[in-house]
Amino acid sequence: MSTPLRKTWTTRVGFVLASAGAAVGLGAIWKFPYMAGSNGGSAFLFPYLLLSFTVGLTLLVCEMALGRAGKGGIVTAYRRLAGIRWVPWGYIGVLTGFLVLSFYSAIGGWTLAYFSDALTGVTLITSKEELGAHFAELTSNPVMALGYQWLFLMINCLIVAFDVTKGIERVSKILMPLLFVLMLILIGRGLTLPGAMEGVSYLFSFDVDKLNWTSLLQAMGFTFFSLALGCGCMLTYGSYLSEDTNLVKGCLQITTLTSLSSILGGLMIMPAVFAFGLEPNGGPGLTFMTMPAVFAQLPFGQGFAILFYLCIMVAAVTSSVSMIEMVIAFLIDEHNMPRPKAAVLTTMGLAVVGTLPCLSFGILSDVTFFNGKTFFDIFDFLTSNLSLPLGGLVILYLAGYRCWDSVKDTILGGRADASPGLLRLLRISMLVLSPILVMTVLITGLM
């Protein structure tokens, strides 16, 4: 049976921006600042950069190549390229992406709430106590928290129900560059605040004494999260990649944009954290309790707040769409389900399961497991530190060994001038370097 034709990105720029948008969103602006703040700043940043351009880039190439060669989502590609015995690993990947979006959508709801507040100027305050109280009210009120989460999921549902590929590509070309411009403006203003340079020093002054297994483990987990690796999101995006696109170059550009956005996210948040006397290890709410104070100090601060939360909201949607698209691609490819029906069913499932992490900051905050972990913490830990690295090992094995001929052909893309040295380097990384690093993280995560 012939492989059905599959839609492709219309331009390489669109592919790079859409793929980077799948990672840049809340990974850079929300998660990186508080992860760096909780793990010694530079002791987290430098390992993250090193891991991103080694194991992260290798895994990204592997995922994209498997997707383009298999011309389908993770389950379909595994069946076509590796055989029926590898299908269960595809199911695990789909489940992982589903769980990530279950807690990610709670944060996406926060962006909608803060965008709504920015329109009225409610959050333009500098008091640390008031900022914390406002965030606590949002996250602890079940009606508000669930309402915004479900609204966020409905937006995703509408996008994927009406051809996600073209929609994301068009939006990414406009809003991702705009997001970078706004980040630079806010960084420039934040650096002029008294005490801001302490935040810069915290990020870039490397102290080897702060480097430990915990920071390395967290950096590796964030590498998977920031590049959306291990569950099949990028594999699905790779299945929409045309044969004439330079896959390795595109993956390098995606990794560079993602890493740069994380650094900019840190520079946007950390100087303000130190300037306003907040704790750098403030946790998931750090971004939402810091940026309003910066906007309050800016001329036309409300306008900047509206643009910022609009962009971060769209960046959040761009990221989440890649995860929901992976689940929908599975339902379409494997069960011939119409796209609108697949979108609705997936959204309903996410709304139900996502209730647990969403309410972890409110009425379920006292429900903890495994040394005080809430449902939100458990979803984050299981995916970032366990199932994503495990999925990464499977991808490395399939791409570097079992399906190497197909992967090699799709990496070459019909170009006779492709460097044999590059292929050898990639395969060594697939079979030796990357598996060692991923195994280290996986074993450490189980201890």
Coordinates of C-alpha atoms in Angstrom, one line a residue:
M1 CA 0.0 0.0 0.0
S2 CA 1.4 3.4 -1.0
T3 CA 2.1 6.0 1.6
P4 CA -0.5 8.8 1.4
L5 CA 0.6 12.3 0.4
R6 CA 1.2 14.5 3.4
K7 CA 1.1 18.3 3.7
T8 CA 4.4 20.1 3.9
W9 CA 5.6 23.4 5.3
T10 CA 5.4 26.0 2.5
T11 CA 8.8 27.6 3.3
R12 CA 11.9 26.7 5.3
V13 CA 11.5 29.9 7.3
G14 CA 8.0 28.9 8.2
F15 CA 9.2 25.4 9.2
V16 CA 12.0 26.8 11.4
L17 CA 9.8 29.4 13.1
A18 CA 6.9 27.0 13.6
S19 CA 9.2 24.4 15.1
A20 CA 11.1 26.9 17.2
G21 CA 7.7 28.3 18.3
A22 CA 6.8 24.8 19.5
A23 CA 9.6 25.2 22.0
V24 CA 10.3 28.9 22.5
G25 CA 6.9 29.8 24.2
L26 CA 6.6 29.2 27.8
G27 CA 9.7 27.0 27.9
A28 CA 11.9 30.1 27.6
I29 CA 9.8 32.8 29.3
W30 CA 8.1 30.8 32.0
K31 CA 10.2 27.7 32.8
F32 CA 13.8 28.7 32.2
P33 CA 13.9 31.6 34.6
Y34 CA 12.6 29.7 37.6
M35 CA 14.6 26.5 36.7
A36 CA 17.8 28.6 36.5
G37 CA 16.8 30.5 39.6
S38 CA 16.3 27.2 41.5
N39 CA 19.5 25.6 40.3
G40 CA 22.3 28.2 40.8
G41 CA 21.8 30.4 37.7
S42 CA 24.9 29.8 35.6
A43 CA 25.3 26.3 37.1
F44 CA 22.1 25.5 35.2
L45 CA 22.6 27.8 32.1
F46 CA 25.9 26.4 30.9
P47 CA 25.1 22.7 31.1
Y48 CA 21.8 23.5 29.4
L49 CA 23.6 25.2 26.5
L50 CA 26.1 22.4 26.2
L51 CA 23.5 19.7 26.3
S52 CA 21.3 21.5 23.8
F53 CA 24.0 21.7 21.1
T54 CA 25.0 18.1 21.6
V55 CA 22.4 15.6 22.8
G56 CA 19.5 18.0 22.1
L57 CA 20.5 18.8 18.5
T58 CA 21.2 15.1 17.8
L59 CA 17.8 14.1 19.1
L60 CA 16.1 16.9 17.2
V61 CA 17.7 15.6 14.0
C62 CA 16.7 12.1 14.8
E63 CA 13.1 13.0 15.5
M64 CA 12.8 15.2 12.4
A65 CA 14.4 12.5 10.2
L66 CA 12.2 9.7 11.5
G67 CA 9.1 11.8 10.9
R68 CA 10.1 12.8 7.4
A69 CA 11.1 9.2 6.5
G70 CA 8.0 7.7 8.1
K71 CA 5.6 10.4 6.8
G72 CA 3.4 10.1 9.8
G73 CA 3.0 10.6 13.6
I74 CA 5.1 8.7 16.1
V75 CA 3.0 5.5 16.1
T76 CA 2.7 5.5 12.3
A77 CA 6.3 6.3 11.7
Y78 CA 7.5 3.6 14.1
R79 CA 5.3 1.0 12.5
R80 CA 6.5 1.9 8.9
L81 CA 10.2 2.2 9.7
A82 CA 10.8 -0.3 12.6
G83 CA 7.9 -2.7 12.6
I84 CA 4.9 -3.5 14.8
R85 CA 6.9 -4.4 17.9
W86 CA 7.9 -0.7 18.3
V87 CA 4.4 0.6 18.2
P88 CA 3.9 0.5 22.0
W89 CA 6.8 3.0 22.3
G90 CA 4.9 5.2 20.0
Y91 CA 1.9 5.0 22.3
I92 CA 4.1 6.0 25.2
G93 CA 5.2 9.0 23.3
V94 CA 1.6 10.1 22.6
L95 CA 0.7 9.6 26.3
T96 CA 3.8 11.7 27.3
G97 CA 2.8 14.6 25.1
F98 CA -0.8 14.3 26.4
L99 CA 0.5 14.5 30.0
V100 CA 2.8 17.4 29.2
L101 CA -0.1 19.4 27.7
S102 CA -2.3 18.5 30.7
F103 CA -0.1 20.6 33.0
Y104 CA 1.2 23.0 30.4
S105 CA -2.4 24.1 29.6
A106 CA -2.8 25.3 33.2
I107 CA 0.1 27.7 32.6
G108 CA -1.4 28.6 29.3
G109 CA -4.5 29.6 31.2
W110 CA -2.5 31.9 33.3
T111 CA -1.3 33.7 30.2
L112 CA -4.9 34.3 29.2
A113 CA -5.8 35.6 32.6
Y114 CA -2.8 38.0 32.7
F115 CA -3.6 39.2 29.2
S116 CA -7.2 40.0 30.4
D117 CA -5.8 41.8 33.4
A118 CA -3.4 43.8 31.2
L119 CA -6.3 45.1 29.2
T120 CA -7.6 46.7 32.3
G121 CA -4.3 47.5 34.0
V122 CA -5.1 45.4 37.0
T123 CA -1.6 43.9 37.4
L124 CA 0.5 47.1 37.0
I125 CA 1.7 47.1 40.6
T126 CA 5.1 47.0 42.2
S127 CA 4.3 45.7 45.7
K128 CA 5.8 42.3 46.1
E129 CA 3.0 41.3 48.5
E130 CA 0.3 42.5 46.1
L131 CA 1.9 40.7 43.2
G132 CA 2.1 37.4 45.1
A133 CA -1.5 37.8 46.4
H134 CA -2.8 38.4 42.9
F135 CA -1.1 35.3 41.5
A136 CA -2.2 33.2 44.5
E137 CA -5.8 34.4 43.9
L138 CA -5.7 33.3 40.3
T139 CA -4.2 29.9 40.9
S140 CA -6.1 29.0 44.0
N141 CA -9.6 30.0 42.7
P142 CA -10.8 26.8 41.0
V143 CA -13.4 28.6 38.9
M144 CA -10.9 31.0 37.5
A145 CA -8.0 28.5 37.1
L146 CA -10.1 25.9 35.4
G147 CA -12.0 28.4 33.4
Y148 CA -8.9 29.9 31.9
Q149 CA -7.3 26.5 31.3
W150 CA -10.4 25.2 29.5
L151 CA -10.5 28.4 27.4
F152 CA -6.9 27.9 26.5
L153 CA -7.6 24.3 25.4
M154 CA -10.6 25.5 23.4
I155 CA -8.4 27.9 21.5
N156 CA -6.0 25.0 20.7
C157 CA -9.0 22.9 19.6
L158 CA -10.2 25.6 17.2
I159 CA -6.8 25.9 15.6
V160 CA -6.1 22.2 15.1
A161 CA -9.6 21.6 13.8
F162 CA -9.0 24.0 10.9
D163 CA -5.6 22.9 9.5
V164 CA -3.0 23.5 12.2
T165 CA 0.0 23.4 9.8
K166 CA -0.9 26.4 7.7
G167 CA -2.3 28.3 10.7
I168 CA 0.8 27.9 12.9
E169 CA 3.2 28.7 10.0
R170 CA 1.4 32.0 9.2
V171 CA 1.1 33.0 12.9
S172 CA 4.7 32.1 13.7
K173 CA 6.1 34.3 10.9
I174 CA 4.5 37.3 12.4
L175 CA 4.4 36.8 16.2
M176 CA 7.7 35.0 16.9
P177 CA 9.8 37.9 15.6
L178 CA 7.5 40.3 17.4
L179 CA 8.0 38.4 20.6
F180 CA 11.8 38.6 20.3
V181 CA 11.6 42.4 19.7
L182 CA 9.5 42.9 22.8
M183 CA 11.8 40.7 24.9
L184 CA 14.8 42.9 23.9
I185 CA 12.8 46.1 24.8
L186 CA 11.9 44.7 28.1
I187 CA 15.4 43.5 28.8
G188 CA 16.8 47.0 28.0
R189 CA 14.4 48.5 30.5
G190 CA 14.9 45.9 33.1
L191 CA 18.7 46.3 33.1
T192 CA 18.3 50.0 34.1
L193 CA 16.6 49.1 37.3
P194 CA 18.7 49.5 40.5
G195 CA 20.3 46.1 41.5
A196 CA 19.5 44.6 38.1
M197 CA 23.1 43.6 37.4
E198 CA 23.0 41.2 40.3
G199 CA 20.6 39.2 38.2
V200 CA 22.9 39.2 35.2
S201 CA 25.8 38.1 37.4
Y202 CA 23.6 35.3 38.8
L203 CA 23.0 34.0 35.3
F204 CA 26.5 34.4 33.8
S205 CA 29.1 34.3 36.6
F206 CA 30.0 30.6 36.6
D207 CA 30.7 29.1 40.0
V208 CA 31.9 25.5 39.7
D209 CA 30.9 24.9 43.3
K210 CA 27.2 25.3 42.4
L211 CA 27.5 22.6 39.7
N212 CA 26.0 19.4 40.9
W213 CA 24.0 16.4 39.8
T214 CA 20.8 18.1 40.6
S215 CA 21.5 21.1 38.3
L216 CA 22.8 18.7 35.6
L217 CA 19.6 16.5 35.8
Q218 CA 17.4 19.6 35.7
A219 CA 19.3 21.0 32.8
M220 CA 18.9 17.8 30.9
G221 CA 15.2 17.6 31.6
F222 CA 14.8 21.2 30.5
T223 CA 16.7 20.4 27.3
F224 CA 14.0 17.8 26.4
F225 CA 11.3 20.2 27.5
S226 CA 12.6 23.3 25.6
L227 CA 13.1 21.5 22.4
A228 CA 10.0 19.4 22.8
L229 CA 12.0 16.2 22.4
G230 CA 11.3 12.6 23.3
C231 CA 7.5 12.4 22.9
G232 CA 7.1 12.8 19.1
C233 CA 6.0 16.4 18.7
M234 CA 9.0 17.2 16.5
L235 CA 8.7 13.9 14.8
T236 CA 5.2 14.9 13.8
Y237 CA 6.4 18.3 12.6
G238 CA 9.2 16.5 10.7
S239 CA 6.5 14.5 8.8
Y240 CA 5.3 17.7 7.3
L241 CA 8.9 18.6 6.0
S242 CA 9.5 18.5 2.3
E243 CA 12.3 16.4 0.9
D244 CA 14.3 19.4 -0.5
T245 CA 14.7 21.1 2.9
N246 CA 18.1 20.9 4.6
L247 CA 17.1 19.0 7.7
V248 CA 20.4 19.4 9.7
K249 CA 20.7 23.1 9.0
G250 CA 17.0 23.6 10.0
C251 CA 17.5 21.7 13.2
L252 CA 20.6 23.8 14.1
Q253 CA 18.6 27.0 13.5
I254 CA 15.8 25.7 15.7
T255 CA 18.2 24.8 18.5
T256 CA 19.9 28.2 18.2
L257 CA 16.7 30.1 18.3
T258 CA 15.4 28.1 21.3
S259 CA 18.6 28.5 23.3
L260 CA 18.8 32.2 22.5
S261 CA 15.2 32.7 23.6
S262 CA 15.9 31.0 26.9
I263 CA 18.9 33.3 27.5
L264 CA 16.7 36.3 26.6
G265 CA 14.0 35.0 28.9
G266 CA 16.5 34.8 31.8
L267 CA 17.7 38.3 31.1
M268 CA 14.2 39.5 31.0
I269 CA 13.2 38.0 34.3
M270 CA 16.3 37.7 36.5
P271 CA 17.4 41.4 36.6
A272 CA 13.9 42.4 37.7
V273 CA 13.8 39.6 40.3
F274 CA 16.9 41.0 42.0
A275 CA 15.9 44.6 41.5
F276 CA 12.6 44.1 43.3
G277 CA 14.0 41.8 46.0
L278 CA 12.2 38.7 44.9
E279 CA 13.7 35.2 45.4
P280 CA 15.2 33.7 42.3
N281 CA 13.9 30.3 43.3
G282 CA 10.4 31.5 43.4
G283 CA 9.0 28.6 41.4
P284 CA 6.5 28.3 38.5
G285 CA 4.9 31.7 39.4
L286 CA 8.2 33.7 39.1
T287 CA 7.5 35.2 35.7
F288 CA 3.9 36.1 36.5
M289 CA 5.0 37.8 39.8
T290 CA 7.9 39.8 38.2
M291 CA 6.9 41.2 34.9
P292 CA 4.0 43.3 36.1
A293 CA 6.4 45.2 38.4
V294 CA 8.6 45.9 35.3
F295 CA 5.6 47.1 33.3
A296 CA 4.6 49.4 36.2
Q297 CA 7.9 51.2 35.8
L298 CA 7.7 51.7 32.0
P299 CA 6.2 54.7 30.2
F300 CA 3.1 53.4 28.5
G301 CA 3.4 50.3 30.7
Q302 CA -0.1 49.1 30.1
G303 CA 0.5 49.0 26.3
F304 CA 3.7 47.0 26.8
A305 CA 1.9 44.7 29.2
I306 CA -0.9 44.1 26.6
L307 CA 1.6 43.3 23.8
F308 CA 3.8 41.1 26.1
Y309 CA 0.9 39.0 27.4
L310 CA -0.6 38.8 23.9
C311 CA 2.7 37.5 22.5
I312 CA 3.4 35.1 25.4
M313 CA -0.2 33.8 25.0
V314 CA 0.3 33.2 21.3
A315 CA 3.8 31.6 22.0
A316 CA 2.1 29.4 24.6
V317 CA -0.5 28.3 22.0
T318 CA 2.2 27.7 19.4
S319 CA 3.9 25.4 21.8
S320 CA 0.8 23.6 22.9
V321 CA -0.5 23.1 19.4
S322 CA 2.5 21.0 18.6
M323 CA 1.6 18.7 21.5
I324 CA -2.1 18.4 20.7
E325 CA -1.3 18.0 17.0
M326 CA 0.8 14.9 17.9
V327 CA -2.2 13.3 19.6
I328 CA -4.6 14.3 16.8
A329 CA -2.1 13.0 14.1
F330 CA -2.2 9.7 16.0
L331 CA -6.0 9.5 15.9
I332 CA -6.1 10.6 12.2
D333 CA -3.3 8.3 11.0
E334 CA -4.2 5.2 13.1
H335 CA -7.9 5.4 13.4
N336 CA -8.9 7.4 10.3
M337 CA -10.8 9.8 12.6
P338 CA -11.9 13.1 11.0
R339 CA -9.7 16.0 12.2
P340 CA -12.6 18.0 13.9
K341 CA -13.7 14.9 15.9
A342 CA -10.1 14.1 16.9
A343 CA -9.6 17.7 18.0
V344 CA -12.8 17.7 20.2
L345 CA -12.1 14.3 21.8
T346 CA -8.5 15.2 22.6
T347 CA -9.5 18.5 24.1
M348 CA -12.1 16.9 26.3
G349 CA -9.6 14.4 27.6
L350 CA -7.1 17.1 28.3
A351 CA -9.7 19.2 30.2
V352 CA -10.5 16.2 32.4
V353 CA -6.9 15.0 33.2
G354 CA -5.6 18.6 33.3
T355 CA -7.9 19.4 36.2
L356 CA -5.4 17.6 38.6
P357 CA -2.3 19.7 37.9
C358 CA -4.4 22.9 37.4
L359 CA -5.9 22.6 40.9
S360 CA -2.5 21.7 42.5
F361 CA -2.0 25.4 43.4
G362 CA -5.4 25.6 45.1
I363 CA -7.8 23.0 46.6
L364 CA -5.4 20.1 45.7
S365 CA -2.3 21.8 47.0
D366 CA -2.3 19.6 50.1
V367 CA -2.6 16.4 48.1
T368 CA 1.0 15.4 47.8
F369 CA 3.0 12.2 46.9
F370 CA 6.7 11.2 46.9
N371 CA 8.3 13.7 49.2
G372 CA 5.7 16.4 48.9
K373 CA 5.1 16.5 45.1
T374 CA 1.8 17.9 44.0
F375 CA 0.0 16.6 40.9
F376 CA 1.6 19.4 38.9
D377 CA 5.0 18.4 40.2
I378 CA 4.4 14.7 39.5
F379 CA 3.3 15.4 35.9
D380 CA 6.3 17.6 35.3
F381 CA 8.8 15.2 36.9
L382 CA 7.5 12.0 35.2
T383 CA 7.6 13.6 31.8
S384 CA 10.7 15.9 31.9
N385 CA 12.9 13.5 33.9
L386 CA 11.6 10.0 33.0
S387 CA 9.4 9.4 30.0
L388 CA 11.0 12.1 27.8
P389 CA 14.5 10.7 28.3
L390 CA 13.2 7.2 27.9
G391 CA 11.5 8.2 24.6
G392 CA 14.8 9.9 23.6
L393 CA 16.7 6.6 24.0
V394 CA 14.2 4.8 21.8
I395 CA 14.5 7.6 19.2
L396 CA 18.3 7.4 19.3
Y397 CA 18.3 3.6 18.9
L398 CA 15.9 3.7 16.0
A399 CA 17.5 6.5 14.1
G400 CA 21.1 5.5 14.8
Y401 CA 20.8 1.8 14.4
R402 CA 17.6 0.0 13.4
C403 CA 16.4 2.6 10.9
W404 CA 19.7 4.2 10.0
D405 CA 19.4 3.6 6.2
S406 CA 16.1 5.5 6.1
V407 CA 17.3 8.2 8.4
K408 CA 20.5 8.7 6.4
D409 CA 18.6 9.0 3.2
T410 CA 16.2 11.6 4.5
I411 CA 19.1 13.6 6.2
L412 CA 20.9 13.6 2.8
G413 CA 17.7 14.7 1.1
G414 CA 19.1 13.7 -2.3
R415 CA 22.1 16.1 -2.0
A416 CA 25.2 14.5 -3.4
D417 CA 27.4 17.2 -1.7
A418 CA 26.4 16.3 1.8
S419 CA 29.4 15.8 4.1
P420 CA 30.2 12.1 5.0
G421 CA 32.0 13.5 8.0
L422 CA 28.8 15.1 9.2
L423 CA 27.0 11.8 8.9
R424 CA 29.7 10.0 10.9
L425 CA 29.7 12.6 13.6
L426 CA 25.9 12.5 13.9
R427 CA 25.8 8.7 14.1
I428 CA 28.6 8.6 16.7
S429 CA 26.5 11.1 18.7
M430 CA 23.4 8.9 18.2
L431 CA 25.0 5.7 19.2
V432 CA 27.5 6.8 21.9
L433 CA 27.5 10.3 23.3
S434 CA 23.8 11.1 23.4
P435 CA 22.8 7.7 24.9
I436 CA 25.3 8.0 27.7
L437 CA 24.1 11.4 28.6
V438 CA 20.4 10.4 28.4
M439 CA 21.0 7.2 30.4
T440 CA 22.8 9.2 33.1
V441 CA 19.8 11.5 33.5
L442 CA 17.3 8.7 33.4
I443 CA 19.2 6.7 36.0
T444 CA 19.6 9.7 38.2
G445 CA 16.0 10.5 37.9
L446 CA 15.1 7.1 39.2
M447 CA 17.3 7.3 42.2

